[in-house]
Coordinates of C-alpha atoms in Angstrom, one line a residue:
M277 CA 89.9 -56.9 35.9
T278 CA 88.2 -53.8 34.3
D279 CA 86.9 -52.7 37.7
H280 CA 90.4 -53.0 39.2
I281 CA 91.9 -50.9 36.4
Q282 CA 89.1 -48.3 36.8
S283 CA 89.7 -48.2 40.5
A284 CA 93.4 -47.7 40.1
Q285 CA 92.8 -44.9 37.6
S286 CA 90.7 -43.1 40.3
R287 CA 93.4 -43.4 43.0
I288 CA 95.4 -40.2 43.5
F289 CA 98.1 -39.6 46.1
I290 CA 99.1 -35.9 46.7
K291 CA 102.2 -35.6 48.8
N292 CA 104.4 -32.9 50.3
G293 CA 101.9 -30.0 49.8
T294 CA 100.6 -27.4 52.2
I295 CA 96.9 -28.2 52.7
V296 CA 94.9 -24.9 53.2
N297 CA 91.4 -24.8 54.6
D298 CA 89.5 -21.7 55.8
D299 CA 90.5 -22.3 59.4
Q300 CA 94.1 -23.7 59.2
S301 CA 96.9 -24.8 57.0
V302 CA 99.0 -27.9 57.6
H303 CA 101.7 -29.9 55.8
A304 CA 100.1 -33.2 55.0
D305 CA 99.4 -35.8 52.3
I306 CA 96.0 -36.7 50.7
Y307 CA 94.8 -39.9 49.4
I308 CA 91.8 -39.9 47.0
E309 CA 89.8 -42.8 45.7
D310 CA 86.5 -43.0 43.7
G311 CA 86.0 -39.2 43.9
I312 CA 86.2 -39.0 47.7
I313 CA 89.1 -37.9 50.0
K314 CA 89.8 -41.1 52.0
Q315 CA 92.9 -40.1 54.0
V316 CA 94.6 -36.9 55.2
G317 CA 97.7 -36.9 57.2
T318 CA 101.3 -38.1 57.2
N319 CA 102.8 -41.5 56.8
L320 CA 99.7 -42.7 55.0
V321 CA 99.4 -46.3 53.8
I322 CA 98.5 -46.1 50.1
P323 CA 97.1 -48.9 47.9
G324 CA 99.1 -49.8 44.8
G325 CA 98.4 -48.2 41.5
A326 CA 97.7 -44.7 42.7
R327 CA 98.8 -41.7 40.6
T328 CA 101.3 -39.7 42.8
I329 CA 101.5 -35.9 42.5
D330 CA 104.3 -34.1 44.3
A331 CA 102.9 -30.8 45.5
R332 CA 106.1 -29.6 47.3
G333 CA 106.1 -25.8 47.6
K334 CA 102.5 -25.6 46.5
F335 CA 99.2 -25.0 48.2
V336 CA 96.6 -27.8 48.1
M337 CA 93.2 -26.1 48.4
P338 CA 89.5 -26.9 47.9
G339 CA 88.4 -26.1 44.4
G340 CA 86.7 -22.8 44.0
I341 CA 82.9 -22.4 44.1
D342 CA 81.6 -19.6 41.9
T343 CA 78.3 -18.6 43.5
H344 CA 77.0 -16.5 40.6
T345 CA 77.0 -17.5 36.9
H346 CA 74.7 -17.1 33.9
F347 CA 75.5 -19.7 31.3
Q348 CA 73.4 -20.1 28.2
M349 CA 71.1 -17.4 29.5
P350 CA 68.4 -15.8 27.3
F351 CA 68.7 -12.0 28.0
M352 CA 67.9 -8.8 26.2
G353 CA 66.9 -10.6 23.0
T354 CA 70.0 -12.8 22.7
V355 CA 71.7 -15.7 24.6
S356 CA 74.9 -15.4 26.6
A357 CA 78.0 -16.6 24.6
D358 CA 79.2 -19.2 27.2
D359 CA 77.0 -22.2 27.6
F360 CA 77.3 -24.8 30.3
Y361 CA 80.2 -26.6 28.4
S362 CA 82.5 -23.7 27.6
G363 CA 81.6 -21.9 30.9
T364 CA 82.4 -24.9 33.2
K365 CA 85.5 -25.7 31.1
A366 CA 86.7 -22.2 31.7
A367 CA 85.9 -22.5 35.4
L368 CA 88.1 -25.6 35.7
A369 CA 90.9 -23.9 33.8
G370 CA 90.9 -21.2 36.5
G371 CA 90.7 -23.6 39.5
T372 CA 86.9 -23.4 40.1
T373 CA 85.3 -26.9 40.5
M374 CA 81.7 -25.9 41.1
I375 CA 79.4 -23.2 39.9
I376 CA 75.9 -22.1 41.0
D377 CA 73.9 -20.8 38.1
F378 CA 70.6 -18.9 38.1
V379 CA 67.2 -20.2 36.7
I380 CA 65.4 -17.0 35.6
P381 CA 61.8 -17.5 34.5
Q382 CA 60.0 -15.0 32.4
K383 CA 57.2 -13.1 34.1
G384 CA 54.2 -15.5 34.4
E385 CA 56.4 -18.6 33.6
S386 CA 56.2 -21.6 36.0
L387 CA 59.3 -21.7 38.2
L388 CA 59.2 -25.5 38.0
D389 CA 59.1 -25.4 34.2
A390 CA 62.0 -23.0 34.1
Y391 CA 64.0 -25.2 36.5
E392 CA 63.5 -28.2 34.3
K393 CA 64.6 -26.2 31.3
W394 CA 67.9 -25.2 32.9
R395 CA 68.5 -28.7 34.1
G396 CA 68.0 -29.9 30.5
W397 CA 70.6 -27.3 29.2
A398 CA 73.1 -28.1 31.9
D399 CA 73.1 -31.8 32.7
A400 CA 74.5 -33.0 29.4
K401 CA 77.2 -30.2 29.1
V402 CA 78.7 -29.5 32.5
C403 CA 82.3 -30.4 33.0
C404 CA 82.2 -29.8 36.8
D405 CA 79.5 -30.0 39.5
Y406 CA 76.9 -27.3 39.6
G407 CA 73.9 -26.1 41.7
L408 CA 71.0 -23.8 40.9
H409 CA 69.5 -20.7 42.4
V410 CA 66.0 -19.7 41.2
A411 CA 64.9 -16.1 40.5
V412 CA 61.4 -15.0 41.5
T413 CA 60.3 -12.6 38.7
W414 CA 56.6 -12.5 39.5
W415 CA 54.5 -13.2 42.6
N416 CA 51.3 -15.0 43.4
D417 CA 50.1 -18.2 45.3
Q418 CA 51.3 -20.5 42.5
V419 CA 54.9 -19.1 42.8
S420 CA 54.7 -19.6 46.6
K421 CA 53.7 -23.2 46.2
E422 CA 56.3 -23.9 43.6
M423 CA 59.0 -22.6 45.9
D424 CA 58.0 -25.3 48.4
V425 CA 58.3 -28.0 45.7
L426 CA 61.7 -26.7 44.6
C427 CA 63.0 -26.8 48.2
S428 CA 61.6 -30.2 49.1
E429 CA 62.1 -32.1 45.9
K430 CA 64.4 -30.3 43.5
G431 CA 67.4 -29.3 45.7
V432 CA 67.1 -25.5 45.6
N433 CA 67.6 -23.4 48.7
S434 CA 68.0 -19.9 47.4
Y435 CA 65.7 -17.4 45.6
K436 CA 66.7 -14.2 43.9
V437 CA 64.6 -11.1 43.4
F438 CA 65.4 -8.1 41.2
M439 CA 64.9 -4.5 42.2
A440 CA 66.1 -3.5 38.8
Y441 CA 65.1 -4.3 35.2
K442 CA 61.7 -2.6 35.4
D443 CA 58.9 -4.3 33.5
V444 CA 61.1 -7.3 32.9
F445 CA 62.2 -9.0 36.1
M446 CA 61.6 -6.3 38.8
L447 CA 59.3 -6.9 41.8
D448 CA 57.7 -4.2 43.9
D449 CA 58.4 -3.8 47.6
D450 CA 55.3 -5.6 48.8
E451 CA 56.0 -8.6 46.5
I452 CA 59.6 -8.7 47.7
Y453 CA 58.4 -8.7 51.3
H454 CA 56.0 -11.7 50.7
C455 CA 58.8 -13.5 48.8
F456 CA 61.3 -13.0 51.7
K457 CA 58.7 -14.1 54.2
R458 CA 58.1 -17.3 52.2
C459 CA 61.9 -17.9 52.1
K460 CA 62.0 -17.6 55.9
E461 CA 59.2 -20.2 56.2
L462 CA 60.9 -22.6 53.9
K463 CA 64.4 -21.9 55.5
A464 CA 65.7 -20.9 52.1
L465 CA 68.0 -17.9 51.5
P466 CA 66.6 -14.8 49.8
M467 CA 69.0 -13.1 47.4
V468 CA 68.7 -9.6 45.9
H469 CA 69.9 -7.6 42.9
A470 CA 69.8 -4.3 44.6
E471 CA 69.3 -1.3 42.3
N472 CA 66.4 1.2 42.2
G473 CA 64.8 0.2 38.9
H474 CA 62.4 3.1 38.8
L475 CA 65.2 5.7 39.0
I476 CA 67.3 3.8 36.4
A477 CA 64.4 4.0 33.9
I478 CA 63.9 7.7 34.5
K479 CA 67.6 8.5 34.3
S480 CA 68.0 6.4 31.2
R481 CA 65.3 8.4 29.4
E482 CA 66.7 11.7 30.5
L483 CA 70.2 10.8 29.2
L484 CA 69.0 9.6 25.9
Q485 CA 67.0 12.8 25.5
Q486 CA 70.2 14.7 26.2
G487 CA 72.0 12.8 23.4
V488 CA 74.0 10.4 25.6
S489 CA 73.5 7.0 23.8
G490 CA 76.9 5.3 24.2
P491 CA 78.1 2.9 27.0
E492 CA 79.0 5.9 29.2
G493 CA 75.2 6.4 29.5
H494 CA 74.9 3.0 31.2
L495 CA 77.2 4.1 34.0
Q496 CA 75.6 7.5 34.4
S497 CA 72.1 6.1 34.5
R498 CA 72.9 3.9 37.5
P499 CA 74.9 6.0 40.0
E500 CA 76.1 4.5 43.2
E501 CA 73.2 6.1 45.1
V502 CA 70.6 3.8 43.3
E503 CA 72.6 0.8 44.4
E504 CA 73.1 2.1 48.0
E505 CA 69.4 3.0 48.3
A506 CA 68.1 -0.3 47.1
T507 CA 70.6 -2.2 49.3
T508 CA 69.3 -0.3 52.3
R509 CA 65.7 -1.0 51.3
A510 CA 66.3 -4.7 50.7
I511 CA 68.0 -5.1 54.1
T512 CA 65.1 -3.3 55.7
I513 CA 62.5 -5.4 54.0
A514 CA 64.3 -8.7 54.8
D515 CA 64.7 -7.7 58.4
Q516 CA 61.0 -6.8 58.8
A517 CA 60.2 -10.2 57.2
G518 CA 62.4 -11.9 59.7
A519 CA 64.5 -13.3 56.9
P520 CA 68.3 -13.3 56.3
L521 CA 69.5 -11.7 53.0
Y522 CA 72.3 -12.3 50.4
V523 CA 73.2 -9.3 48.3
V524 CA 74.6 -10.4 45.0
H525 CA 77.3 -8.5 43.0
V526 CA 78.1 -5.7 45.5
M527 CA 79.7 -3.2 43.2
S528 CA 80.1 0.1 45.1
K529 CA 81.8 1.4 48.3
S530 CA 78.5 2.8 49.5
S531 CA 76.5 -0.4 49.2
A532 CA 79.3 -2.4 50.8
N533 CA 79.2 0.1 53.7
V534 CA 75.5 -0.4 54.1
I535 CA 76.0 -4.2 54.3
S536 CA 78.9 -3.8 56.8
K537 CA 76.8 -1.5 59.0
A538 CA 73.8 -3.8 58.9
R539 CA 75.9 -6.8 60.0
R540 CA 77.3 -4.7 62.9
E541 CA 73.7 -4.0 63.9
G542 CA 73.0 -7.7 64.2
K543 CA 71.2 -8.2 60.9
I544 CA 71.8 -11.4 59.0
V545 CA 73.2 -10.2 55.7
F546 CA 75.8 -11.7 53.3
G547 CA 77.6 -9.6 50.7
E548 CA 79.0 -11.0 47.5
P549 CA 81.6 -8.9 45.5
I550 CA 82.6 -10.3 42.2
A551 CA 85.8 -10.7 40.2
A552 CA 85.0 -7.8 37.9
G553 CA 84.4 -5.4 40.7
L554 CA 87.6 -6.6 42.5
G555 CA 89.8 -6.6 39.5
T556 CA 88.9 -3.5 37.3
D557 CA 86.8 -0.4 37.3
G558 CA 84.3 1.6 35.3
T559 CA 86.6 4.2 33.7
H560 CA 86.5 1.9 30.7
H561 CA 83.0 3.1 29.9
Y562 CA 84.5 6.3 28.6
N563 CA 87.0 4.6 26.3
K564 CA 86.9 6.0 22.7
C565 CA 86.5 2.5 21.3
W566 CA 82.8 1.6 21.5
R567 CA 83.4 -2.1 21.6
H568 CA 85.9 -1.8 24.5
A569 CA 83.5 0.4 26.4
A570 CA 80.5 -1.8 25.7
G571 CA 82.5 -4.9 26.7
H572 CA 82.5 -3.5 30.3
V573 CA 78.7 -2.9 30.5
M574 CA 77.1 -4.9 33.3
G575 CA 74.5 -4.2 36.0
P576 CA 75.1 -2.8 38.6
P577 CA 78.0 -1.1 36.7
L578 CA 81.7 -1.1 37.4
R579 CA 82.3 2.1 39.3
A580 CA 84.2 5.0 37.8
D581 CA 86.0 5.6 41.1
P582 CA 89.3 3.6 40.5
T583 CA 89.8 3.1 44.3
T584 CA 86.6 1.0 44.5
P585 CA 88.3 -2.5 43.8
G586 CA 90.9 -2.0 46.5
Y587 CA 88.2 -0.8 49.0
L588 CA 86.0 -3.9 48.3
M589 CA 89.0 -6.2 48.7
D590 CA 89.7 -4.6 52.1
L591 CA 86.2 -5.3 53.2
L592 CA 86.3 -8.9 51.8
A593 CA 89.6 -9.6 53.6
N594 CA 88.1 -8.5 56.9
N595 CA 84.7 -10.3 56.5
D596 CA 82.6 -7.2 56.1
L597 CA 81.9 -8.9 52.8
Q598 CA 81.8 -12.7 52.9
L599 CA 82.2 -14.6 49.6
T600 CA 82.8 -14.1 45.9
G601 CA 81.2 -15.0 42.6
T602 CA 81.5 -13.5 39.1
D603 CA 78.1 -12.8 37.6
N604 CA 79.7 -14.3 34.5
C605 CA 77.3 -13.4 31.7
T606 CA 79.2 -13.0 28.4
F607 CA 78.2 -11.5 25.1
N608 CA 80.3 -11.2 21.9
A609 CA 80.9 -8.0 20.1
D610 CA 78.1 -8.5 17.6
Q611 CA 75.7 -9.2 20.5
K612 CA 76.8 -6.1 22.4
A613 CA 76.2 -4.1 19.2
I614 CA 72.5 -4.6 19.5
G615 CA 72.8 -1.4 21.6
K616 CA 75.1 0.6 19.3
D617 CA 72.7 3.5 19.2
N618 CA 71.1 3.1 22.6
F619 CA 73.0 2.1 25.7
T620 CA 69.8 0.6 27.3
R621 CA 69.9 -2.1 24.7
I622 CA 73.5 -3.3 25.2
P623 CA 73.2 -6.8 26.8
N624 CA 74.5 -6.5 30.3
G625 CA 77.3 -8.9 31.3
V626 CA 81.1 -9.6 31.6
N627 CA 83.4 -12.5 32.0
G628 CA 85.1 -13.7 35.2
V629 CA 84.6 -17.4 35.8
E630 CA 88.0 -18.4 34.6
D631 CA 89.9 -15.5 36.2
R632 CA 88.2 -15.1 39.6
M633 CA 90.7 -17.2 41.6
S634 CA 93.8 -15.5 40.1
I635 CA 92.3 -12.0 40.5
I636 CA 91.6 -12.6 44.2
W637 CA 95.0 -14.1 44.8
E638 CA 96.7 -11.2 43.1
K639 CA 94.6 -8.4 44.6
G640 CA 94.1 -10.1 48.0
V641 CA 96.8 -12.6 48.9
Y642 CA 99.8 -11.4 46.9
S643 CA 99.1 -7.8 47.9
G644 CA 99.2 -8.8 51.5
K645 CA 95.5 -8.0 52.3
M646 CA 94.5 -11.6 53.1
D647 CA 96.2 -14.9 54.0
P648 CA 95.7 -18.2 52.1
C649 CA 93.1 -19.4 54.7
R650 CA 91.0 -16.3 54.1
F651 CA 91.4 -16.9 50.3
V652 CA 89.9 -20.4 50.8
A653 CA 87.1 -18.9 52.8
V654 CA 86.1 -16.3 50.2
T655 CA 86.5 -18.6 47.1
S656 CA 84.9 -21.8 48.4
A657 CA 84.4 -22.6 52.1
T658 CA 81.9 -19.8 53.0
A659 CA 79.9 -20.5 49.9
A660 CA 79.7 -24.1 50.8
K661 CA 78.5 -23.2 54.3
V662 CA 76.0 -20.6 53.1
F663 CA 74.5 -22.9 50.5
N664 CA 74.6 -25.9 52.9
I665 CA 76.9 -28.3 51.1
Y666 CA 79.8 -28.0 53.6
P667 CA 82.0 -30.0 54.2
K668 CA 81.1 -32.1 51.1
K669 CA 82.4 -29.1 49.2
G670 CA 84.7 -26.3 50.3
R671 CA 87.0 -28.4 52.5
I672 CA 89.8 -30.8 52.3
A673 CA 88.9 -33.5 54.9
V674 CA 88.2 -37.2 55.0
G675 CA 84.8 -37.8 53.4
S676 CA 84.8 -34.6 51.4
D677 CA 84.4 -34.6 47.6
A678 CA 87.8 -34.7 45.8
D679 CA 87.4 -31.2 44.3
I680 CA 91.0 -30.0 44.7
V681 CA 93.3 -27.4 43.2
I682 CA 97.1 -27.5 43.5
W683 CA 98.0 -23.9 43.4
N684 CA 101.3 -22.2 42.6
G685 CA 101.1 -18.9 44.4
E686 CA 104.3 -17.5 42.8
A687 CA 103.8 -18.4 39.2
T688 CA 102.3 -15.7 36.9
R689 CA 100.1 -15.6 33.9
T690 CA 98.8 -12.8 31.6
I691 CA 95.1 -12.7 31.1
S692 CA 93.9 -12.4 27.4
A693 CA 90.9 -13.2 25.3
K694 CA 93.4 -14.8 22.9
T695 CA 94.3 -17.5 25.4
H696 CA 91.3 -17.9 27.7
H697 CA 89.0 -20.9 27.5
Q698 CA 85.7 -19.0 27.3
A699 CA 83.6 -18.7 24.2
V700 CA 83.5 -14.9 24.5
D701 CA 85.7 -12.7 22.3
F702 CA 86.6 -10.1 25.0
N703 CA 88.1 -10.1 28.4
I704 CA 87.7 -7.2 30.8
F705 CA 91.1 -8.1 32.5
E706 CA 92.9 -8.1 29.1
G707 CA 96.7 -7.7 29.6
M708 CA 96.7 -8.0 33.3
T709 CA 99.5 -10.1 34.8
V710 CA 98.5 -12.0 37.9
H711 CA 100.2 -14.2 40.4
G712 CA 98.5 -17.5 41.3
V713 CA 98.1 -20.3 38.8
P714 CA 96.5 -23.7 39.1
E715 CA 98.9 -26.5 38.1
Y716 CA 96.5 -29.4 38.9
V717 CA 92.8 -29.3 39.1
I718 CA 90.8 -32.3 40.4
T719 CA 87.1 -32.4 40.1
G720 CA 85.1 -35.4 41.5
G721 CA 88.4 -37.3 41.7
S722 CA 89.3 -36.8 38.0
I723 CA 92.4 -34.8 37.1
V724 CA 91.2 -32.2 34.5
M725 CA 94.2 -29.8 34.7
D726 CA 97.4 -31.8 34.6
E727 CA 100.6 -29.8 34.8
G728 CA 98.8 -26.9 33.2
Q729 CA 97.2 -28.9 30.4
L730 CA 93.4 -28.9 30.4
K731 CA 91.5 -32.1 29.7
V732 CA 87.8 -31.9 30.3
T733 CA 84.9 -34.2 29.7
Q734 CA 81.5 -32.8 28.7
G735 CA 78.8 -34.1 31.0
L736 CA 81.3 -35.2 33.7
G737 CA 79.8 -32.8 36.3
R738 CA 76.7 -33.6 38.4
F739 CA 73.9 -31.5 39.8
V740 CA 74.5 -30.9 43.5
P741 CA 71.3 -30.4 45.6
T742 CA 71.5 -27.5 48.1
P743 CA 69.4 -28.4 51.2
V744 CA 67.4 -25.8 53.1
N745 CA 68.2 -24.7 56.6
S746 CA 71.9 -23.9 56.4
Q747 CA 73.0 -23.3 60.0
T748 CA 75.4 -20.6 58.8
V749 CA 72.3 -18.7 57.6
F750 CA 69.5 -19.8 59.9
G751 CA 71.4 -20.7 63.1
R752 CA 70.0 -17.7 65.0
V753 CA 66.8 -17.0 63.1
G754 CA 64.6 -19.1 65.4
N755 CA 65.7 -17.5 68.6
R756 CA 65.7 -14.1 67.1
E757 CA 62.1 -14.6 66.0
K758 CA 61.2 -15.6 69.5
S759 CA 62.8 -12.5 71.0
R760 CA 61.0 -10.3 68.4
Q761 CA 57.4 -11.6 69.1
P762 CA 54.9 -8.7 69.2
Q763 CA 54.3 -7.6 72.8
I764 CA 50.8 -7.6 74.1
V765 CA 50.0 -5.5 77.2
E766 CA 47.5 -7.1 79.6
R767 CA 45.2 -4.3 80.9
E768 CA 41.7 -3.9 82.2
P769 CA 39.1 -3.3 79.4
Y770 CA 38.3 0.4 78.9
T771 CA 34.8 1.1 80.2
G772 CA 34.7 4.9 80.0
P773 CA 32.7 7.1 77.6
V774 CA 33.3 6.8 73.8
V775 CA 32.4 9.7 71.5
E776 CA 29.7 8.9 69.0
I777 CA 30.3 10.0 65.5
K778 CA 27.0 10.7 63.7
E779 CA 26.8 9.7 60.1
E780 CA 26.1 13.3 59.0
D781 CA 29.3 14.4 60.9
A782 CA 31.5 11.8 59.2
P783 CA 34.0 13.4 56.8
V784 CA 33.0 13.2 53.2
Y785 CA 35.7 12.6 50.6
N786 CA 34.5 13.6 47.1
K787 CA 35.9 11.8 44.2
R788 CA 37.4 14.0 41.6
S789 CA 35.0 14.7 38.8
D790 CA 35.6 13.0 35.5
N791 CA 34.4 16.1 33.8
P792 CA 36.8 19.1 34.4
I793 CA 34.3 21.6 32.8
L794 CA 31.2 21.2 35.0
P795 CA 31.6 21.6 38.8
E796 CA 31.1 18.6 41.1
S797 CA 28.6 20.3 43.4
A798 CA 25.3 22.1 42.6
N799 CA 27.1 25.4 43.2
E800 CA 27.9 26.8 39.8
F801 CA 30.8 28.9 41.0
H802 CA 34.2 27.6 42.0
S803 CA 34.4 28.8 45.6
R804 CA 37.9 29.5 47.0
P805 CA 38.0 30.2 50.7
P806 CA 37.9 33.8 51.9
T807 CA 41.0 35.7 52.7
R808 CA 42.3 35.9 56.3
G809 CA 40.5 39.2 56.7
G810 CA 37.2 37.6 55.6
A811 CA 37.0 39.3 52.2
R812 CA 36.4 37.5 49.0
N813 CA 39.4 35.8 47.4
M814 CA 40.1 37.8 44.3
Q815 CA 41.4 34.7 42.4
D816 CA 37.8 33.2 42.7
S817 CA 35.9 33.3 39.5
S818 CA 32.6 35.1 39.4
F819 CA 31.7 33.9 35.9
S820 CA 28.5 31.8 35.4
L821 CA 26.9 30.5 32.2
S822 CA 23.5 31.5 33.6
G823 CA 24.5 35.2 34.1
H824 CA 24.2 35.1 37.8
Q825 CA 26.7 37.0 39.9
Y826 CA 28.9 35.3 42.6
D827 CA 27.7 37.6 45.4
E828 CA 24.2 38.7 44.2
N829 CA 22.5 37.1 47.2
Q830 CA 24.8 38.8 49.8
P831 CA 23.6 42.1 51.4
K832 CA 25.4 45.2 50.3
R833 CA 28.0 46.6 52.6
P834 CA 27.4 50.2 53.8
G835 CA 29.6 52.7 52.0
T836 CA 32.2 54.8 53.9
K837 CA 33.4 58.1 52.4
V838 CA 37.1 58.7 52.9
S839 CA 38.8 61.9 52.0
N840 CA 42.5 61.2 51.5
P841 CA 45.0 62.7 49.1
P842 CA 46.1 60.6 46.1
G843 CA 48.4 57.8 47.2
G844 CA 46.6 57.4 50.5
K845 CA 46.9 58.7 54.0
S846 CA 50.4 60.0 54.7
T847 CA 50.2 59.9 58.5
G848 CA 49.3 57.3 61.1
F849 CA 50.4 53.8 61.9
W850 CA 50.3 51.1 59.2

């Protein structure tokens, strides 16, 4: 009897809605049982005891997949405010039913140990399903071997490298190349935080020396060019390694253009703008209120050009950029205040996991830049394909997980830290009124948002393994590699003469002396080369501790008596 009641409670019938997938939208009904979509169509035969939801006039879409979160993350001496409970609760409130977080080991820390630590933090707290990326913050043979174990046994298919955060997470170009090449061998997806960390460190020091210590210094120390340059360099390294590439949090017009251009040249690159960059801009760094300005500090920064969000949305709508996350990494006011006297110490990170779906609907769909099918592509379906969990996630179809949002595209809400479900005390979208509100959210067959009321269960979510070799990512890598094999020209061996280089003729490269006082050679004078006319270079020293003269062993030149007036000869050619 208990089993029957439990089964009845897990039966859901959604009728009269418009089902939207990334490729089409249709008017149809859905029947869900035991967390799986069992039927899609019209005139369905439904077992008794099912909960019926009338979705007339609403969109029925796959729940969102946030590709980029940092919950409970130790960073810059503190830990992000939203843990896996408050973070996934907020995600569900906004219509997102799966997040992919980042395992970030310290330099020298085992990737496997860090992975187990993140699983320990997440498994007991998550309210929705989740996956994990792993960051590679150092490189040697051990890291390479652990990547294999993570792929084959732990359900990880993506690895992120940092080109920023010098001396903390940053890798050098040769290490990045080896990591990307290893990803290609494992058929895992390399990801990159693209900013020039060396230039950021230099610019930060210069600004502090010039008295710029507030949040505006963060923006000025990381101009668009350092993101653009690193994006170009990362794409070049990946292409030379034969690997695809995923660029996280694309924040500027110029870096987005680099990605778009690379894709048109046939390179396998995916660009991920985030809710923050699509919904607001970096002018807030100059706000007179330090807390307000610091609340917008993230890396790469929100750009001061107020036309950037609209530009990124245009590229996202037209598939020059492919999918969206949030880089949700929240810190409260007292945490941000660690950097009250030095902008380089302000913990980097903003919110977004709760508001991403509404921001993209408002700025993308409601503004007329994209249709609902494209909305599904950029909020869930493409992510599911790239991370190889499609159509289990990211699609409404028979056999797919019952992760569904019933969306009212005309309803509005006003975003505020006073009403959001996150643990952070600040919201970068404060006061913004957006169209697009989830009325029902179903995760794993459980209704967690019911007519706008949120009812979540801690630990309800499960870890979702992401298998390697996504065809969306690697479908053309094999043939491309064959076509790029090095070319060897078959020719007759060379049998002609070869010049012989005698040992005494070989160039000698002297090491610079450790003692700048005494000369490196036996010659006690520093010999500059003669002038073009063959005369002694007058900048050459003739001083010697022994008292010898520079030219004492050279024969004296014969004297020539010239009789000219003072000032020299006044006639003749010169």
